[in-house]
PDB file of C-alpha atoms in Angstrom:
ATOM      1  CA  MET E   1      -0.754 -13.415 -27.825  1.00 32.00           C
ATOM      2  CA  THR E   2      -3.969 -15.133 -26.807  1.00 39.00           C
ATOM      3  CA  ILE E   3      -4.826 -18.637 -27.922  1.00 41.00           C
ATOM      4  CA  PRO E   4      -8.093 -20.565 -28.188  1.00 41.00           C
ATOM      5  CA  GLN E   5      -8.572 -23.054 -25.393  1.00 47.00           C
ATOM      6  CA  ASP E   6      -9.618 -26.687 -25.566  1.00 52.00           C
ATOM      7  CA  PRO E   7     -13.145 -26.604 -27.064  1.00 53.00           C
ATOM      8  CA  HIS E   8     -14.253 -29.187 -24.510  1.00 77.00           C
ATOM      9  CA  LEU E   9     -13.187 -27.066 -21.535  1.00 88.00           C
ATOM     10  CA  CYS E  10     -12.987 -23.312 -22.105  1.00 93.00           C
ATOM     11  CA  ILE E  11     -13.144 -21.359 -18.862  1.00 95.00           C
ATOM     12  CA  ASP E  12     -13.441 -17.557 -18.638  1.00 97.00           C
ATOM     13  CA  LEU E  13     -13.813 -16.239 -15.093  1.00 98.00           C
ATOM     14  CA  HIS E  14     -13.693 -12.464 -15.637  1.00 98.00           C
ATOM     15  CA  CYS E  15     -15.961 -10.372 -17.898  1.00 97.00           C
ATOM     16  CA  HIS E  16     -18.352  -7.432 -17.771  1.00 96.00           C
ATOM     17  CA  SER E  17     -21.854  -6.584 -19.006  1.00 94.00           C
ATOM     18  CA  THR E  18     -24.034  -3.482 -19.097  1.00 88.00           C
ATOM     19  CA  ALA E  19     -24.791  -4.137 -15.423  1.00 89.00           C
ATOM     20  CA  SER E  20     -21.486  -2.304 -14.859  1.00 86.00           C
ATOM     21  CA  ASP E  21     -19.166  -0.942 -17.564  1.00 84.00           C
ATOM     22  CA  GLY E  22     -19.484  -3.556 -20.321  1.00 88.00           C
ATOM     23  CA  ALA E  23     -21.034  -2.938 -23.736  1.00 87.00           C
ATOM     24  CA  LEU E  24     -23.223  -6.068 -23.984  1.00 94.00           C
ATOM     25  CA  SER E  25     -26.278  -7.022 -21.960  1.00 94.00           C
ATOM     26  CA  PRO E  26     -25.794 -10.064 -19.713  1.00 97.00           C
ATOM     27  CA  ALA E  27     -27.773 -12.228 -22.156  1.00 98.00           C
ATOM     28  CA  ALA E  28     -25.842 -10.967 -25.194  1.00 97.00           C
ATOM     29  CA  LEU E  29     -22.560 -11.483 -23.341  1.00 98.00           C
ATOM     30  CA  VAL E  30     -23.425 -15.107 -22.561  1.00 98.00           C
ATOM     31  CA  GLU E  31     -24.513 -15.688 -26.149  1.00 98.00           C
ATOM     32  CA  ARG E  32     -21.210 -14.288 -27.422  1.00 97.00           C
ATOM     33  CA  ALA E  33     -19.273 -16.457 -24.974  1.00 97.00           C
ATOM     34  CA  ALA E  34     -21.139 -19.571 -26.101  1.00 96.00           C
ATOM     35  CA  GLY E  35     -20.436 -18.690 -29.720  1.00 95.00           C
ATOM     36  CA  ARG E  36     -16.738 -18.594 -28.936  1.00 93.00           C
ATOM     37  CA  GLY E  37     -16.692 -22.004 -27.309  1.00 93.00           C
ATOM     38  CA  VAL E  38     -16.745 -20.938 -23.661  1.00 95.00           C
ATOM     39  CA  THR E  39     -18.059 -23.798 -21.507  1.00 95.00           C
ATOM     40  CA  HIS E  40     -17.807 -22.131 -18.069  1.00 96.00           C
ATOM     41  CA  LEU E  41     -18.302 -18.396 -17.585  1.00 98.00           C
ATOM     42  CA  ALA E  42     -18.264 -16.043 -14.604  1.00 98.00           C
ATOM     43  CA  LEU E  43     -19.942 -12.661 -15.065  1.00 98.00           C
ATOM     44  CA  THR E  44     -17.934 -10.345 -12.795  1.00 98.00           C
ATOM     45  CA  ASP E  45     -19.483  -6.900 -13.015  1.00 95.00           C
ATOM     46  CA  HIS E  46     -18.078  -4.134 -10.840  1.00 91.00           C
ATOM     47  CA  ASP E  47     -19.591  -4.135  -7.353  1.00 92.00           C
ATOM     48  CA  THR E  48     -22.936  -5.559  -8.508  1.00 92.00           C
ATOM     49  CA  ILE E  49     -24.644  -8.872  -9.189  1.00 96.00           C
ATOM     50  CA  ALA E  50     -27.594  -7.202 -10.927  1.00 94.00           C
ATOM     51  CA  GLY E  51     -26.852  -9.044 -14.186  1.00 95.00           C
ATOM     52  CA  LEU E  52     -26.597 -12.558 -12.764  1.00 97.00           C
ATOM     53  CA  ALA E  53     -30.245 -13.600 -13.104  1.00 97.00           C
ATOM     54  CA  GLU E  54     -30.406 -12.611 -16.782  1.00 98.00           C
ATOM     55  CA  ALA E  55     -27.038 -14.232 -17.420  1.00 98.00           C
ATOM     56  CA  GLU E  56     -28.095 -17.466 -15.718  1.00 98.00           C
ATOM     57  CA  ALA E  57     -31.242 -17.733 -17.841  1.00 98.00           C
ATOM     58  CA  ALA E  58     -29.178 -17.162 -20.982  1.00 98.00           C
ATOM     59  CA  ALA E  59     -26.540 -19.690 -19.877  1.00 98.00           C
ATOM     60  CA  GLN E  60     -29.186 -22.377 -19.442  1.00 97.00           C
ATOM     61  CA  ALA E  61     -30.550 -21.596 -22.911  1.00 97.00           C
ATOM     62  CA  GLN E  62     -27.037 -21.680 -24.423  1.00 96.00           C
ATOM     63  CA  GLY E  63     -25.943 -24.814 -22.607  1.00 96.00           C
ATOM     64  CA  ILE E  64     -22.994 -23.315 -20.749  1.00 96.00           C
ATOM     65  CA  ILE E  65     -22.320 -23.186 -17.011  1.00 97.00           C
ATOM     66  CA  LEU E  66     -22.470 -19.800 -15.256  1.00 98.00           C
ATOM     67  CA  ILE E  67     -20.463 -19.347 -12.063  1.00 98.00           C
ATOM     68  CA  PRO E  68     -21.644 -16.525  -9.769  1.00 97.00           C
ATOM     69  CA  GLY E  69     -19.114 -13.707  -9.935  1.00 98.00           C
ATOM     70  CA  VAL E  70     -18.439 -10.081  -9.038  1.00 98.00           C
ATOM     71  CA  GLU E  71     -15.456  -7.701  -9.117  1.00 97.00           C
ATOM     72  CA  LEU E  72     -15.187  -5.667  -5.926  1.00 97.00           C
ATOM     73  CA  SER E  73     -13.195  -2.480  -5.451  1.00 93.00           C
ATOM     74  CA  CYS E  74     -11.083  -2.018  -2.328  1.00 95.00           C
ATOM     75  CA  LEU E  75      -8.055  -0.175  -0.991  1.00 94.00           C
ATOM     76  CA  TRP E  76      -4.553  -1.460  -0.263  1.00 96.00           C
ATOM     77  CA  LYS E  77      -2.060   1.126   0.948  1.00 95.00           C
ATOM     78  CA  SER E  78      -4.334   3.859  -0.525  1.00 89.00           C
ATOM     79  CA  ARG E  79      -4.337   2.167  -3.961  1.00 91.00           C
ATOM     80  CA  THR E  80      -7.510   0.904  -5.623  1.00 90.00           C
ATOM     81  CA  ILE E  81      -7.307  -2.872  -6.032  1.00 95.00           C
ATOM     82  CA  HIS E  82      -9.900  -5.211  -7.534  1.00 97.00           C
ATOM     83  CA  ILE E  83     -10.884  -8.529  -5.986  1.00 98.00           C
ATOM     84  CA  VAL E  84     -12.956 -10.978  -8.013  1.00 98.00           C
ATOM     85  CA  GLY E  85     -15.406 -13.090  -6.022  1.00 98.00           C
ATOM     86  CA  LEU E  86     -16.313 -16.463  -7.521  1.00 98.00           C
ATOM     87  CA  ASP E  87     -18.785 -19.224  -6.650  1.00 98.00           C
ATOM     88  CA  PHE E  88     -20.381 -17.403  -3.709  1.00 98.00           C
ATOM     89  CA  ASP E  89     -24.002 -17.621  -2.575  1.00 97.00           C
ATOM     90  CA  PRO E  90     -25.702 -14.604  -4.234  1.00 96.00           C
ATOM     91  CA  GLY E  91     -28.525 -14.736  -1.705  1.00 95.00           C
ATOM     92  CA  GLN E  92     -26.375 -14.516   1.412  1.00 96.00           C
ATOM     93  CA  ALA E  93     -27.762 -11.607   3.448  1.00 96.00           C
ATOM     94  CA  GLY E  94     -24.439 -10.167   4.599  1.00 96.00           C
ATOM     95  CA  PHE E  95     -23.049 -10.220   1.070  1.00 97.00           C
ATOM     96  CA  ARG E  96     -26.100  -8.440  -0.327  1.00 96.00           C
ATOM     97  CA  GLN E  97     -25.789  -5.787   2.378  1.00 97.00           C
ATOM     98  CA  ALA E  98     -22.126  -5.317   1.471  1.00 96.00           C
ATOM     99  CA  LEU E  99     -23.030  -4.873  -2.196  1.00 95.00           C
ATOM    100  CA  GLU E 100     -25.611  -2.242  -1.247  1.00 95.00           C
ATOM    101  CA  GLN E 101     -22.857  -0.388   0.606  1.00 93.00           C
ATOM    102  CA  GLN E 102     -20.593  -0.639  -2.436  1.00 92.00           C
ATOM    103  CA  ASN E 103     -23.400   0.789  -4.565  1.00 91.00           C
ATOM    104  CA  GLU E 104     -23.708   3.746  -2.189  1.00 92.00           C
ATOM    105  CA  ASN E 105     -19.923   4.153  -2.342  1.00 90.00           C
ATOM    106  CA  ARG E 106     -20.079   4.215  -6.148  1.00 88.00           C
ATOM    107  CA  TRP E 107     -22.813   6.884  -6.148  1.00 93.00           C
ATOM    108  CA  ALA E 108     -20.818   9.009  -3.687  1.00 93.00           C
ATOM    109  CA  ARG E 109     -17.793   8.648  -5.959  1.00 92.00           C
ATOM    110  CA  ALA E 110     -19.825   9.524  -9.068  1.00 94.00           C
ATOM    111  CA  ARG E 111     -21.225  12.646  -7.403  1.00 96.00           C
ATOM    112  CA  MET E 112     -17.718  13.758  -6.439  1.00 96.00           C
ATOM    113  CA  ILE E 113     -16.438  13.177  -9.988  1.00 96.00           C
ATOM    114  CA  ALA E 114     -19.327  15.265 -11.344  1.00 97.00           C
ATOM    115  CA  ASP E 115     -18.611  18.023  -8.802  1.00 96.00           C
ATOM    116  CA  ARG E 116     -14.916  18.094  -9.679  1.00 96.00           C
ATOM    117  CA  LEU E 117     -15.679  18.287 -13.394  1.00 96.00           C
ATOM    118  CA  GLY E 118     -18.364  20.937 -12.932  1.00 93.00           C
ATOM    119  CA  LYS E 119     -16.034  23.706 -14.121  1.00 92.00           C
ATOM    120  CA  LEU E 120     -16.171  22.178 -17.617  1.00 94.00           C
ATOM    121  CA  GLY E 121     -19.674  23.579 -18.012  1.00 92.00           C
ATOM    122  CA  VAL E 122     -21.546  20.440 -19.085  1.00 94.00           C
ATOM    123  CA  ASP E 123     -25.151  20.811 -17.913  1.00 94.00           C
ATOM    124  CA  GLY E 124     -26.555  17.805 -16.061  1.00 96.00           C
ATOM    125  CA  LEU E 125     -23.232  15.959 -16.212  1.00 97.00           C
ATOM    126  CA  LEU E 126     -24.127  13.362 -13.552  1.00 97.00           C
ATOM    127  CA  ASP E 127     -27.563  12.677 -15.048  1.00 96.00           C
ATOM    128  CA  LYS E 128     -26.125  12.313 -18.542  1.00 96.00           C
ATOM    129  CA  ALA E 129     -23.373  10.007 -17.296  1.00 94.00           C
ATOM    130  CA  SER E 130     -25.957   7.889 -15.484  1.00 93.00           C
ATOM    131  CA  GLU E 131     -28.017   7.751 -18.682  1.00 92.00           C
ATOM    132  CA  ALA E 132     -24.904   6.549 -20.524  1.00 89.00           C
ATOM    133  CA  ALA E 133     -24.622   3.841 -17.856  1.00 82.00           C
ATOM    134  CA  GLY E 134     -28.135   2.623 -18.602  1.00 80.00           C
ATOM    135  CA  GLY E 135     -29.619   4.490 -15.650  1.00 83.00           C
ATOM    136  CA  ASP E 136     -27.192   2.977 -13.167  1.00 82.00           C
ATOM    137  CA  VAL E 137     -24.132   4.322 -11.349  1.00 86.00           C
ATOM    138  CA  PRO E 138     -21.771   5.926 -13.877  1.00 89.00           C
ATOM    139  CA  GLY E 139     -18.076   5.163 -13.904  1.00 86.00           C
ATOM    140  CA  ARG E 140     -15.269   7.138 -15.469  1.00 90.00           C
ATOM    141  CA  PRO E 141     -15.872   5.654 -18.977  1.00 88.00           C
ATOM    142  CA  HIS E 142     -19.418   7.035 -18.880  1.00 91.00           C
ATOM    143  CA  PHE E 143     -18.190  10.499 -17.886  1.00 96.00           C
ATOM    144  CA  ALA E 144     -15.669  10.265 -20.731  1.00 95.00           C
ATOM    145  CA  GLN E 145     -18.505   9.462 -23.130  1.00 95.00           C
ATOM    146  CA  VAL E 146     -20.511  12.515 -22.024  1.00 96.00           C
ATOM    147  CA  LEU E 147     -17.482  14.814 -22.263  1.00 97.00           C
ATOM    148  CA  THR E 148     -16.848  13.525 -25.780  1.00 96.00           C
ATOM    149  CA  GLU E 149     -20.466  13.994 -26.853  1.00 96.00           C
ATOM    150  CA  ALA E 150     -20.467  17.521 -25.376  1.00 96.00           C
ATOM    151  CA  GLY E 151     -17.392  18.414 -27.435  1.00 96.00           C
ATOM    152  CA  VAL E 152     -15.201  19.063 -24.406  1.00 96.00           C
ATOM    153  CA  VAL E 153     -12.716  16.461 -25.682  1.00 95.00           C
ATOM    154  CA  ARG E 154     -12.191  14.665 -28.986  1.00 96.00           C
ATOM    155  CA  ASN E 155     -12.471  11.158 -27.596  1.00 95.00           C
ATOM    156  CA  ALA E 156     -12.447   9.041 -24.446  1.00 92.00           C
ATOM    157  CA  ALA E 157      -8.651   8.726 -24.480  1.00 93.00           C
ATOM    158  CA  GLN E 158      -8.312  12.501 -24.318  1.00 96.00           C
ATOM    159  CA  ALA E 159     -10.936  12.660 -21.544  1.00 96.00           C
ATOM    160  CA  PHE E 160      -8.838  10.309 -19.437  1.00 95.00           C
ATOM    161  CA  LYS E 161      -5.604  12.095 -20.277  1.00 95.00           C
ATOM    162  CA  ARG E 162      -6.957  15.491 -19.249  1.00 96.00           C
ATOM    163  CA  TYR E 163      -9.644  14.885 -16.658  1.00 96.00           C
ATOM    164  CA  LEU E 164     -10.236  11.274 -15.577  1.00 95.00           C
ATOM    165  CA  GLY E 165      -6.905   9.418 -15.530  1.00 91.00           C
ATOM    166  CA  ASN E 166      -4.646   8.788 -12.558  1.00 84.00           C
ATOM    167  CA  GLY E 167      -3.953  11.985 -10.660  1.00 88.00           C
ATOM    168  CA  LYS E 168      -6.504  14.037 -12.622  1.00 93.00           C
ATOM    169  CA  PRO E 169      -9.513  15.836 -11.053  1.00 94.00           C
ATOM    170  CA  GLY E 170     -11.927  13.012 -11.934  1.00 94.00           C
ATOM    171  CA  ASP E 171      -9.741  10.313 -10.426  1.00 90.00           C
ATOM    172  CA  VAL E 172     -11.597   9.648  -7.173  1.00 87.00           C
ATOM    173  CA  LYS E 173     -10.517   6.631  -5.114  1.00 75.00           C
ATOM    174  CA  ALA E 174     -11.401   7.385  -1.526  1.00 70.00           C
ATOM    175  CA  PHE E 175     -14.700   5.547  -1.128  1.00 81.00           C
ATOM    176  CA  TRP E 176     -13.657   1.885  -1.049  1.00 91.00           C
ATOM    177  CA  PRO E 177     -13.303  -0.434   1.965  1.00 95.00           C
ATOM    178  CA  GLU E 178      -9.947  -1.949   2.862  1.00 96.00           C
ATOM    179  CA  LEU E 179      -8.825  -5.172   1.178  1.00 98.00           C
ATOM    180  CA  PRO E 180      -9.304  -7.535   4.176  1.00 98.00           C
ATOM    181  CA  GLU E 181     -12.936  -6.452   4.546  1.00 97.00           C
ATOM    182  CA  VAL E 182     -13.752  -7.224   0.907  1.00 98.00           C
ATOM    183  CA  VAL E 183     -12.031 -10.621   1.113  1.00 98.00           C
ATOM    184  CA  ARG E 184     -14.110 -11.372   4.204  1.00 98.00           C
ATOM    185  CA  TRP E 185     -17.370 -10.497   2.396  1.00 98.00           C
ATOM    186  CA  ILE E 186     -16.588 -13.032  -0.314  1.00 98.00           C
ATOM    187  CA  THR E 187     -15.404 -15.861   1.923  1.00 98.00           C
ATOM    188  CA  GLU E 188     -18.313 -15.463   4.364  1.00 97.00           C
ATOM    189  CA  ALA E 189     -20.668 -15.871   1.378  1.00 98.00           C
ATOM    190  CA  GLY E 190     -18.956 -19.195   0.613  1.00 97.00           C
ATOM    191  CA  GLY E 191     -16.973 -17.835  -2.322  1.00 98.00           C
ATOM    192  CA  VAL E 192     -13.376 -17.719  -3.482  1.00 98.00           C
ATOM    193  CA  ALA E 193     -11.545 -14.374  -3.345  1.00 98.00           C
ATOM    194  CA  VAL E 194      -9.268 -13.805  -6.366  1.00 98.00           C
ATOM    195  CA  LEU E 195      -6.712 -11.023  -6.814  1.00 98.00           C
ATOM    196  CA  ALA E 196      -7.690  -9.591 -10.209  1.00 98.00           C
ATOM    197  CA  HIS E 197      -5.267  -8.710 -13.049  1.00 96.00           C
ATOM    198  CA  PRO E 198      -2.220  -8.139 -10.797  1.00 96.00           C
ATOM    199  CA  ARG E 199      -0.027  -6.605 -13.515  1.00 94.00           C
ATOM    200  CA  LYS E 200      -2.517  -3.823 -14.278  1.00 92.00           C
ATOM    201  CA  TYR E 201      -1.804  -1.937 -11.049  1.00 93.00           C
ATOM    202  CA  GLN E 202       1.597  -0.761 -12.316  1.00 91.00           C
ATOM    203  CA  LEU E 203       3.291  -1.981  -9.148  1.00 96.00           C
ATOM    204  CA  THR E 204       6.951  -2.895  -8.975  1.00 96.00           C
ATOM    205  CA  ALA E 205       7.713  -6.585  -8.572  1.00 96.00           C
ATOM    206  CA  THR E 206       8.522  -5.980  -4.899  1.00 97.00           C
ATOM    207  CA  LYS E 207       5.250  -4.138  -4.264  1.00 98.00           C
ATOM    208  CA  LEU E 208       3.245  -6.797  -6.103  1.00 97.00           C
ATOM    209  CA  ARG E 209       4.823  -9.520  -3.973  1.00 97.00           C
ATOM    210  CA  GLU E 210       3.881  -7.472  -0.903  1.00 98.00           C
ATOM    211  CA  LEU E 211       0.288  -7.053  -2.122  1.00 98.00           C
ATOM    212  CA  THR E 212      -0.035 -10.759  -2.849  1.00 98.00           C
ATOM    213  CA  ALA E 213       1.317 -11.725   0.566  1.00 98.00           C
ATOM    214  CA  ASP E 214      -1.075  -9.296   2.293  1.00 98.00           C
ATOM    215  CA  PHE E 215      -3.953 -10.653   0.202  1.00 98.00           C
ATOM    216  CA  ARG E 216      -3.157 -14.228   1.237  1.00 98.00           C
ATOM    217  CA  ARG E 217      -2.845 -13.237   4.909  1.00 98.00           C
ATOM    218  CA  ALA E 218      -6.262 -11.563   4.661  1.00 98.00           C
ATOM    219  CA  GLY E 219      -7.769 -14.892   3.544  1.00 98.00           C
ATOM    220  CA  GLY E 220      -7.498 -14.480  -0.223  1.00 98.00           C
ATOM    221  CA  GLN E 221      -7.394 -17.819  -1.999  1.00 98.00           C
ATOM    222  CA  ALA E 222      -6.487 -17.269  -5.669  1.00 98.00           C
ATOM    223  CA  ILE E 223      -4.746 -14.988  -8.137  1.00 98.00           C
ATOM    224  CA  GLU E 224      -5.478 -14.289 -11.804  1.00 98.00           C
ATOM    225  CA  VAL E 225      -2.444 -15.761 -13.500  1.00 97.00           C
ATOM    226  CA  SER E 226      -3.704 -15.466 -17.056  1.00 96.00           C
ATOM    227  CA  THR E 227      -5.690 -12.461 -18.264  1.00 93.00           C
ATOM    228  CA  SER E 228      -5.735 -10.065 -21.203  1.00 88.00           C
ATOM    229  CA  GLY E 229      -2.960  -7.616 -21.971  1.00 82.00           C
ATOM    230  CA  GLN E 230      -0.163  -9.712 -20.486  1.00 87.00           C
ATOM    231  CA  SER E 231       3.189 -10.708 -21.892  1.00 88.00           C
ATOM    232  CA  SER E 232       4.645 -14.186 -21.527  1.00 88.00           C
ATOM    233  CA  GLY E 233       6.974 -12.641 -18.955  1.00 92.00           C
ATOM    234  CA  ASP E 234       3.988 -11.458 -16.918  1.00 94.00           C
ATOM    235  CA  LEU E 235       2.508 -14.934 -17.106  1.00 95.00           C
ATOM    236  CA  GLY E 236       5.683 -16.554 -15.804  1.00 95.00           C
ATOM    237  CA  PHE E 237       6.095 -14.012 -13.009  1.00 96.00           C
ATOM    238  CA  LEU E 238       2.490 -14.440 -11.826  1.00 97.00           C
ATOM    239  CA  ALA E 239       2.778 -18.217 -11.979  1.00 97.00           C
ATOM    240  CA  GLU E 240       5.870 -17.998  -9.754  1.00 96.00           C
ATOM    241  CA  LEU E 241       3.995 -15.687  -7.363  1.00 96.00           C
ATOM    242  CA  CYS E 242       1.054 -18.086  -7.316  1.00 97.00           C
ATOM    243  CA  ARG E 243       3.290 -21.001  -6.364  1.00 96.00           C
ATOM    244  CA  LYS E 244       5.236 -19.031  -3.729  1.00 95.00           C
ATOM    245  CA  GLU E 245       2.107 -17.881  -1.918  1.00 96.00           C
ATOM    246  CA  GLU E 246       0.426 -21.280  -2.406  1.00 97.00           C
ATOM    247  CA  LEU E 247      -2.617 -19.703  -4.056  1.00 98.00           C
ATOM    248  CA  LEU E 248      -5.081 -21.179  -6.535  1.00 98.00           C
ATOM    249  CA  ALA E 249      -4.743 -20.013 -10.135  1.00 98.00           C
ATOM    250  CA  SER E 250      -7.551 -18.241 -12.007  1.00 98.00           C
ATOM    251  CA  GLN E 251      -7.940 -16.869 -15.513  1.00 97.00           C
ATOM    252  CA  GLY E 252     -10.266 -14.565 -17.428  1.00 96.00           C
ATOM    253  CA  SER E 253     -10.405 -12.310 -20.441  1.00 96.00           C
ATOM    254  CA  ASP E 254     -11.655  -9.178 -18.609  1.00 95.00           C
ATOM    255  CA  PHE E 255     -13.883  -8.693 -21.668  1.00 95.00           C
ATOM    256  CA  HIS E 256     -15.742  -5.359 -21.818  1.00 93.00           C
ATOM    257  CA  PHE E 257     -16.742  -4.797 -25.456  1.00 89.00           C
ATOM    258  CA  PRO E 258     -16.536  -6.407 -28.899  1.00 91.00           C
ATOM    259  CA  GLY E 259     -13.903  -5.375 -31.412  1.00 85.00           C
ATOM    260  CA  ALA E 260     -10.840  -5.800 -29.194  1.00 82.00           C
ATOM    261  CA  PRO E 261      -9.180  -9.052 -30.321  1.00 78.00           C
ATOM    262  CA  TRP E 262      -6.598  -8.822 -27.528  1.00 81.00           C
ATOM    263  CA  CYS E 263      -9.449  -8.998 -24.992  1.00 87.00           C
ATOM    264  CA  GLU E 264     -11.986 -11.505 -26.324  1.00 93.00           C
ATOM    265  CA  LEU E 265     -14.148 -13.969 -24.432  1.00 94.00           C
ATOM    266  CA  GLY E 266     -12.504 -17.367 -24.088  1.00 90.00           C
ATOM    267  CA  ARG E 267      -9.180 -16.315 -25.634  1.00 90.00           C
ATOM    268  CA  ILE E 268      -6.706 -16.515 -22.780  1.00 91.00           C
ATOM    269  CA  MET E 269      -3.053 -17.494 -22.645  1.00 90.00           C
ATOM    270  CA  LYS E 270      -2.546 -21.080 -21.514  1.00 90.00           C
ATOM    271  CA  MET E 271      -1.877 -21.285 -17.805  1.00 90.00           C
ATOM    272  CA  PRO E 272       1.573 -22.678 -16.957  1.00 92.00           C
ATOM    273  CA  ASP E 273       1.756 -26.255 -15.738  1.00 90.00           C
ATOM    274  CA  GLY E 274       1.985 -27.101 -12.073  1.00 92.00           C
ATOM    275  CA  LEU E 275      -0.686 -24.697 -10.804  1.00 96.00           C
ATOM    276  CA  GLU E 276      -3.895 -25.699  -9.044  1.00 96.00           C
ATOM    277  CA  PRO E 277      -6.855 -24.209 -10.966  1.00 96.00           C
ATOM    278  CA  VAL E 278      -9.392 -22.319  -8.881  1.00 97.00           C
ATOM    279  CA  TRP E 279     -12.259 -24.194 -10.525  1.00 96.00           C
ATOM    280  CA  HIS E 280     -11.151 -27.442  -8.862  1.00 95.00           C
ATOM    281  CA  SER E 281     -12.230 -25.829  -5.569  1.00 95.00           C
ATOM    282  CA  PHE E 282     -15.702 -24.691  -6.600  1.00 96.00           C
ATOM    283  CA  ARG E 283     -18.695 -26.113  -4.742  1.00 93.00           C
ATOM    284  CA  GLN E 284     -19.341 -28.064  -7.942  1.00 92.00           C
ATOM    285  CA  PRO E 285     -15.752 -28.599  -9.135  1.00 92.00           C
ATOM    286  CA  VAL E 286     -15.019 -28.416 -12.839  1.00 89.00           C
ATOM    287  CA  PRO E 287     -13.263 -31.697 -13.681  1.00 77.00           C
ATOM    288  CA  GLY E 288     -10.126 -32.020 -15.714  1.00 63.00           C
ATOM    289  CA  ALA E 289      -6.777 -30.292 -15.813  1.00 46.00           C
ATOM    290  CA  ALA E 290      -6.077 -26.705 -16.813  1.00 44.00           C
ATOM    291  CA  PRO E 291      -7.237 -26.117 -20.389  1.00 41.00           C
ATOM    292  CA  ALA E 292      -4.674 -26.451 -23.128  1.00 35.00           C
TER     293      ALA E 292
END
């Protein structure tokens, strides 16, 4: 169960806008966050920082602090893993070049998904999916939307079950760089690399410990201890992992769209005591202890 944080210090370091696969524009996302008492927000769209400028303008108008963020896809032992980058320099040339490469990777992936789903007979599938993505690179949710609208499936859940979920024809993973390379992009841009939502990869405890150790050895600095969809057992396990690997602790709702109370901006389980919050290590550290 999620709980409201201290209204004087409410920190959400993982959310998405229409710049990737979220439902709200960057400005609308920031406005919603402010309305829910968030004081510090990181917009972490997938493999893009296209929404940051709009979000920053909205944050200034709303009186909240925006931390530069992004969620980058990578591979670890042939599995897709997500690394959140926080508090980097968005103008760093090498980082921008890396994001351009990620964008090309996403388009290559989208084209392959469209090719693999071509037998379903939906005309202009890639173009329609891109339109659903606001003219940008479509992800699997956008393909699911098009398949639903075309009557191929009843809803997005069925689209994933039949065509887009793990092991299905539209599940394309092969275009991402390896984990150490993505960590290096973030750290060379002055940012903090965070292992995102560790319990969502459906790894055994042993495999997750192995991933976390490899992430730390690659230069990763933090782990998301508290995020949406976790049990109290998950929280305790990740806190233990955080301490063992001597990593900083991060948190975020992973908000994508309104109407999901289990995944709402600013509503995050309280981080266990005894962890060092990642925001204490930002270039402009956020004062105070972990929010209660």
